[in-house]
XYZ file of C-alpha atoms in Angstrom:
363
model
C 0.000 0.000 0.000
C 1.334 3.396 -0.989
C 0.409 6.985 -0.268
C -1.256 8.980 -2.988
C -0.243 12.576 -3.499
C -1.886 14.631 -0.724
C -4.673 17.050 -1.640
C -4.376 20.601 -0.279
C -7.149 23.156 0.264
C -7.124 26.666 1.744
C -10.061 28.435 3.380
C -10.417 31.886 4.941
C -13.149 32.466 7.525
C -14.090 35.986 8.732
C -14.149 36.562 12.467
C -17.515 37.105 14.152
C -16.313 40.480 15.494
C -13.151 42.624 15.233
C -10.320 40.913 17.108
C -6.952 42.021 18.440
C -4.419 41.213 21.110
C -1.530 43.267 22.462
C 0.478 43.306 19.239
C -1.767 42.310 16.310
C -5.290 42.801 14.913
C -7.175 40.586 12.427
C -10.572 40.129 10.843
C -10.240 36.586 9.442
C -8.499 33.278 10.016
C -7.062 31.058 7.283
C -6.954 27.282 7.632
C -4.902 25.024 5.361
C -6.237 21.474 5.063
C -4.223 18.422 3.962
C -5.870 15.126 2.993
C -3.789 12.053 2.256
C -5.041 8.704 0.935
C -3.824 5.133 0.924
C -6.150 2.576 -0.608
C -9.691 3.636 0.239
C -8.750 5.420 3.467
C -8.161 9.160 3.939
C -6.319 10.995 6.709
C -7.108 14.616 7.569
C -4.774 17.295 8.893
C -4.761 21.084 9.060
C -2.919 24.152 10.237
C -3.605 27.870 10.622
C -1.529 30.329 8.621
C -1.355 32.345 5.410
C -2.301 30.826 2.025
C 1.431 30.521 1.294
C 1.429 27.514 3.629
C -0.890 25.759 1.199
C 1.268 26.680 -1.788
C 4.401 25.235 -0.169
C 2.568 22.148 1.002
C 1.045 21.448 -2.407
C 4.033 22.336 -4.554
C 7.003 21.152 -2.489
C 5.937 18.672 0.192
C 3.043 16.737 -1.328
C 5.196 15.162 -4.067
C 7.580 13.825 -1.406
C 4.762 11.846 0.239
C 3.480 10.243 -2.952
C 4.383 6.558 -3.216
C 5.699 6.303 0.370
C 4.706 3.672 2.921
C 1.910 5.126 5.122
C 3.293 3.338 8.186
C 6.871 4.631 8.041
C 6.122 8.061 9.458
C 9.509 8.821 11.079
C 11.267 8.383 7.736
C 8.777 10.548 5.867
C 8.833 13.228 8.571
C 12.607 13.414 8.309
C 12.362 13.693 4.529
C 9.953 16.613 4.846
C 12.151 18.425 7.361
C 15.298 18.013 5.271
C 13.516 19.217 2.144
C 12.894 22.711 3.582
C 16.502 23.382 4.591
C 16.964 26.192 2.102
C 13.424 27.519 2.429
C 13.824 27.798 6.205
C 12.233 25.458 8.728
C 10.498 27.901 11.134
C 7.233 29.516 10.085
C 5.422 28.628 6.878
C 7.414 25.466 6.152
C 6.876 24.007 9.600
C 3.152 24.762 9.475
C 2.949 22.882 6.170
C 4.861 19.915 7.604
C 2.567 19.967 10.640
C -0.640 19.741 8.593
C 0.708 16.832 6.571
C 2.130 15.024 9.610
C -1.230 15.291 11.381
C -2.975 13.868 8.305
C -0.479 11.008 8.110
C -0.980 10.014 11.746
C -4.747 10.183 11.278
C -4.432 7.974 8.194
C -2.228 5.433 9.952
C -4.691 5.114 12.833
C -7.626 4.738 10.434
C -5.798 2.069 8.419
C -5.333 0.126 11.645
C -8.914 0.774 12.750
C -7.738 2.477 15.944
C -8.443 5.787 17.644
C -5.321 7.941 17.355
C -4.939 8.073 21.132
C -5.025 4.263 21.258
C -2.359 4.085 18.555
C -0.148 6.539 20.455
C -0.965 5.067 23.869
C -3.172 6.922 26.319
C -1.913 8.692 29.421
C -5.417 9.916 30.352
C -9.021 9.442 29.279
C -9.986 13.131 29.520
C -8.060 16.258 28.569
C -8.457 19.503 30.583
C -9.237 22.655 28.596
C -9.370 26.383 29.275
C -11.608 28.909 27.530
C -9.583 31.420 25.524
C -10.485 34.667 23.794
C -11.272 37.933 25.583
C -9.752 40.030 22.795
C -8.663 43.603 23.501
C -11.261 44.824 20.985
C -14.110 43.444 23.094
C -16.094 45.909 25.155
C -17.138 44.924 28.672
C -20.466 43.523 27.504
C -18.885 41.202 24.928
C -16.140 40.164 27.344
C -18.705 39.429 30.040
C -20.841 37.364 27.677
C -17.931 35.202 26.563
C -16.488 34.651 30.028
C -19.879 33.861 31.513
C -20.529 31.278 28.808
C -17.301 29.444 29.588
C -17.342 29.690 33.356
C -21.058 29.571 34.169
C -22.748 27.790 31.255
C -20.061 25.356 30.114
C -18.542 25.035 33.600
C -14.976 25.387 32.367
C -12.936 26.221 35.494
C -10.137 28.048 33.638
C -10.379 31.072 31.310
C -7.897 33.327 29.517
C -8.174 36.850 28.116
C -5.946 39.179 26.114
C -4.175 42.152 27.679
C -1.332 44.437 26.553
C -3.587 46.596 24.391
C -1.783 49.019 22.076
C 1.587 47.333 22.681
C 1.385 47.974 26.390
C 0.100 51.533 26.007
C -3.217 51.016 27.801
C -2.268 49.413 31.119
C -5.110 50.965 33.106
C -7.673 49.551 30.687
C -5.879 46.183 30.797
C -6.194 46.077 34.569
C -9.788 47.317 34.536
C -10.751 44.546 32.111
C -9.068 41.965 34.332
C -11.034 43.225 37.323
C -14.219 42.908 35.251
C -13.255 39.373 34.299
C -12.693 38.380 37.906
C -16.110 39.690 38.900
C -17.741 37.730 36.071
C -16.055 34.351 36.637
C -15.971 34.527 40.438
C -13.229 33.551 42.868
C -13.124 29.819 42.077
C -12.316 30.032 38.350
C -8.653 30.187 37.375
C -7.976 33.429 35.489
C -5.207 33.615 32.889
C -3.923 36.532 30.795
C -1.955 36.723 27.549
C -0.018 39.869 26.622
C 1.365 38.494 23.335
C 4.716 40.094 24.079
C 3.334 43.623 24.401
C 5.152 44.828 27.523
C 8.721 45.814 28.287
C 10.497 43.810 30.974
C 9.979 46.037 34.007
C 6.542 47.088 32.784
C 5.562 43.407 32.735
C 6.762 43.017 36.310
C 4.683 45.984 37.452
C 1.626 44.698 35.597
C 2.148 41.210 36.970
C 2.199 42.471 40.544
C -1.050 44.335 39.935
C -2.578 41.208 38.392
C -1.793 39.286 41.569
C -4.522 41.314 43.315
C -7.035 39.483 41.088
C -5.358 36.091 41.620
C -4.154 35.829 38.003
C -2.146 32.607 37.905
C -0.930 32.440 34.291
C 0.883 35.306 32.552
C 1.503 34.343 28.948
C 4.179 36.135 26.928
C 4.518 39.117 29.269
C 7.417 40.118 27.011
C 8.364 38.864 23.571
C 8.885 35.113 23.480
C 12.165 35.867 21.676
C 13.413 37.664 24.797
C 14.416 34.652 26.881
C 16.363 36.809 29.348
C 13.299 39.014 29.814
C 10.987 36.035 30.321
C 13.352 34.688 32.979
C 13.512 38.101 34.686
C 9.716 38.352 34.822
C 9.375 34.746 35.923
C 11.789 35.266 38.811
C 10.025 38.465 39.923
C 6.430 37.150 39.996
C 4.529 34.435 41.800
C 2.228 33.616 38.879
C 3.353 31.209 36.201
C 5.080 32.708 33.176
C 4.487 30.819 29.940
C 5.464 30.900 26.260
C 6.341 28.568 23.406
C 3.466 28.834 20.929
C 5.871 30.060 18.228
C 8.047 26.970 18.554
C 8.503 25.451 15.094
C 11.347 23.041 15.876
C 13.101 21.334 18.786
C 16.036 23.790 18.993
C 13.548 26.588 19.772
C 12.087 24.637 22.684
C 15.523 23.516 23.848
C 16.741 27.115 24.031
C 13.658 28.240 25.959
C 14.010 25.407 28.444
C 17.768 25.876 28.854
C 17.152 29.528 29.727
C 14.654 28.568 32.479
C 12.374 31.085 30.792
C 8.973 29.483 31.483
C 7.029 27.595 34.126
C 4.932 25.731 31.551
C 5.906 25.212 27.908
C 3.317 25.909 25.231
C 3.397 23.677 22.147
C 1.232 23.863 19.010
C 0.736 20.659 16.995
C -0.166 22.734 13.906
C 3.205 24.540 14.036
C 5.794 22.343 15.720
C 5.874 19.519 13.167
C 2.562 17.799 13.817
C 2.068 14.829 16.100
C 5.695 13.799 15.607
C 7.027 17.172 16.715
C 4.508 17.547 19.541
C 5.524 14.278 21.196
C 9.195 15.183 20.939
C 8.644 18.642 22.437
C 6.610 17.127 25.280
C 9.399 14.687 26.050
C 11.929 17.511 26.024
C 9.831 19.512 28.484
C 9.418 16.431 30.658
C 13.186 16.049 30.819
C 13.255 19.540 32.363
C 10.495 18.713 34.834
C 7.892 20.911 33.120
C 4.335 20.445 31.923
C 3.237 21.468 28.454
C 0.068 23.272 27.411
C -1.368 22.807 23.922
C -1.809 26.090 22.028
C -5.061 26.635 20.078
C -6.526 24.160 17.498
C -8.195 22.053 20.221
C -9.479 19.296 17.949
C -6.059 18.842 16.379
C -4.641 18.406 19.880
C -7.205 16.236 21.661
C -5.828 12.817 20.734
C -2.126 13.563 21.067
C -2.707 15.569 24.255
C -4.311 12.505 25.817
C -1.102 10.581 25.090
C 1.201 13.012 26.946
C 1.826 12.360 30.673
C 3.064 15.910 31.382
C 0.147 17.725 29.738
C -1.406 20.614 31.701
C -4.308 21.535 29.405
C -5.486 22.431 25.893
C -6.527 25.925 24.781
C -10.210 26.070 23.785
C -9.569 29.051 21.506
C -12.623 30.967 20.280
C -11.601 31.400 16.620
C -10.448 27.832 16.074
C -13.416 26.321 17.890
C -15.724 28.235 15.516
C -13.889 26.983 12.436
C -13.434 23.389 13.549
C -17.064 23.104 14.631
C -18.182 24.510 11.253
C -15.807 22.500 9.069
C -15.713 19.071 10.737
C -18.085 16.386 11.951
C -17.146 14.772 15.249
C -16.172 17.845 17.266
C -15.998 17.634 21.046
C -17.894 19.131 23.980
C -15.840 20.961 26.658
C -18.636 21.006 29.268
C -17.160 20.623 32.737
C -13.697 21.685 31.615
C -12.526 18.548 29.816
C -12.792 16.921 26.409
C -12.742 13.188 25.787
C -10.919 12.038 22.642
C -12.982 10.047 20.192
C -13.368 6.271 20.190
C -13.693 6.378 16.382
C -10.669 5.581 14.157
C -8.056 8.320 13.801
C -8.845 11.646 15.417
C -12.498 11.071 14.555
C -13.092 14.185 12.442
C -14.439 14.222 8.898
C -14.847 17.239 6.590
C -18.237 18.926 6.151
C -17.517 19.876 2.573
C -20.710 21.826 1.938
C -19.939 24.029 4.926
C -16.307 24.511 3.921
C -16.750 25.376 0.266
C -18.032 28.972 0.625
C -14.736 29.898 2.345
C -12.368 28.307 -0.181
C -9.571 30.500 -1.509
C -7.462 27.686 -3.028
């Protein structure tokens, strides 16, 4: 049995409201979908990024998969990684590899008639999640509505919001919004914030000390994730956990972050880090340093592999990606109570809803 050349599609979905964080604003999200066949079985993978991801995947990577053995995934993964040496591994190339790797693991599990978590080996039956959104463009009414839905309706005991508005230029509004969030979710819900690298080092320390008054326990990217010295400085100065890692595209990135003692919990994104193959390796690397990992965004891409990781903290139930995955795929999961349970169906259990996807196609 041999792999057929993977099919690649690109879709852009408008947001349901203007969205921004501390350093970026957007009004749509693009998803690149890879489908790979062997015999009569198809595996599905995807990533989030610009349409250029789809062009690289279709033109450069897909031909390398054609004719390969669908069970020899380490060899194919290595071929894909080596092929992008001159293009550059981080960024677009790694996102493309991630989508294809996810599709290949899904295919392998389906060929064997196994849930992906069963193929990988389960470490848990349920995966904790946290609600994530709270964009800086939201007014108090919209923020309240979203937080209340997660904490009160869906009973998710962890929520995260964006701060660092205007690259750290609106600290008083940041803190006021956090106080609003605490009132909405109550004292028993864990409250997280994400500055997306908006603050300077000492500014982040001052903000972090103010956040402690609202029992904020997770301060994500208080400074740029490229500033490992700054992350370590903030981490040492605050009691809350300092986290980063979502822009990790390869193992050297994670190794450098861990060697610098820059974070209390390492974030890893299966749609960026090299797919299931890269995610498992990053998790093992974090485990060797005594740290948990947290899965960044794309919750349905993470559910199965997250359940296979002993040192997993939780998965991000990110507003934008939940909307898209629920619209595009059959078999999506319910986070009620703060956990998701990976499917018992073969693979990751998701199948495309092509009629729903087609209006958003750009490639």
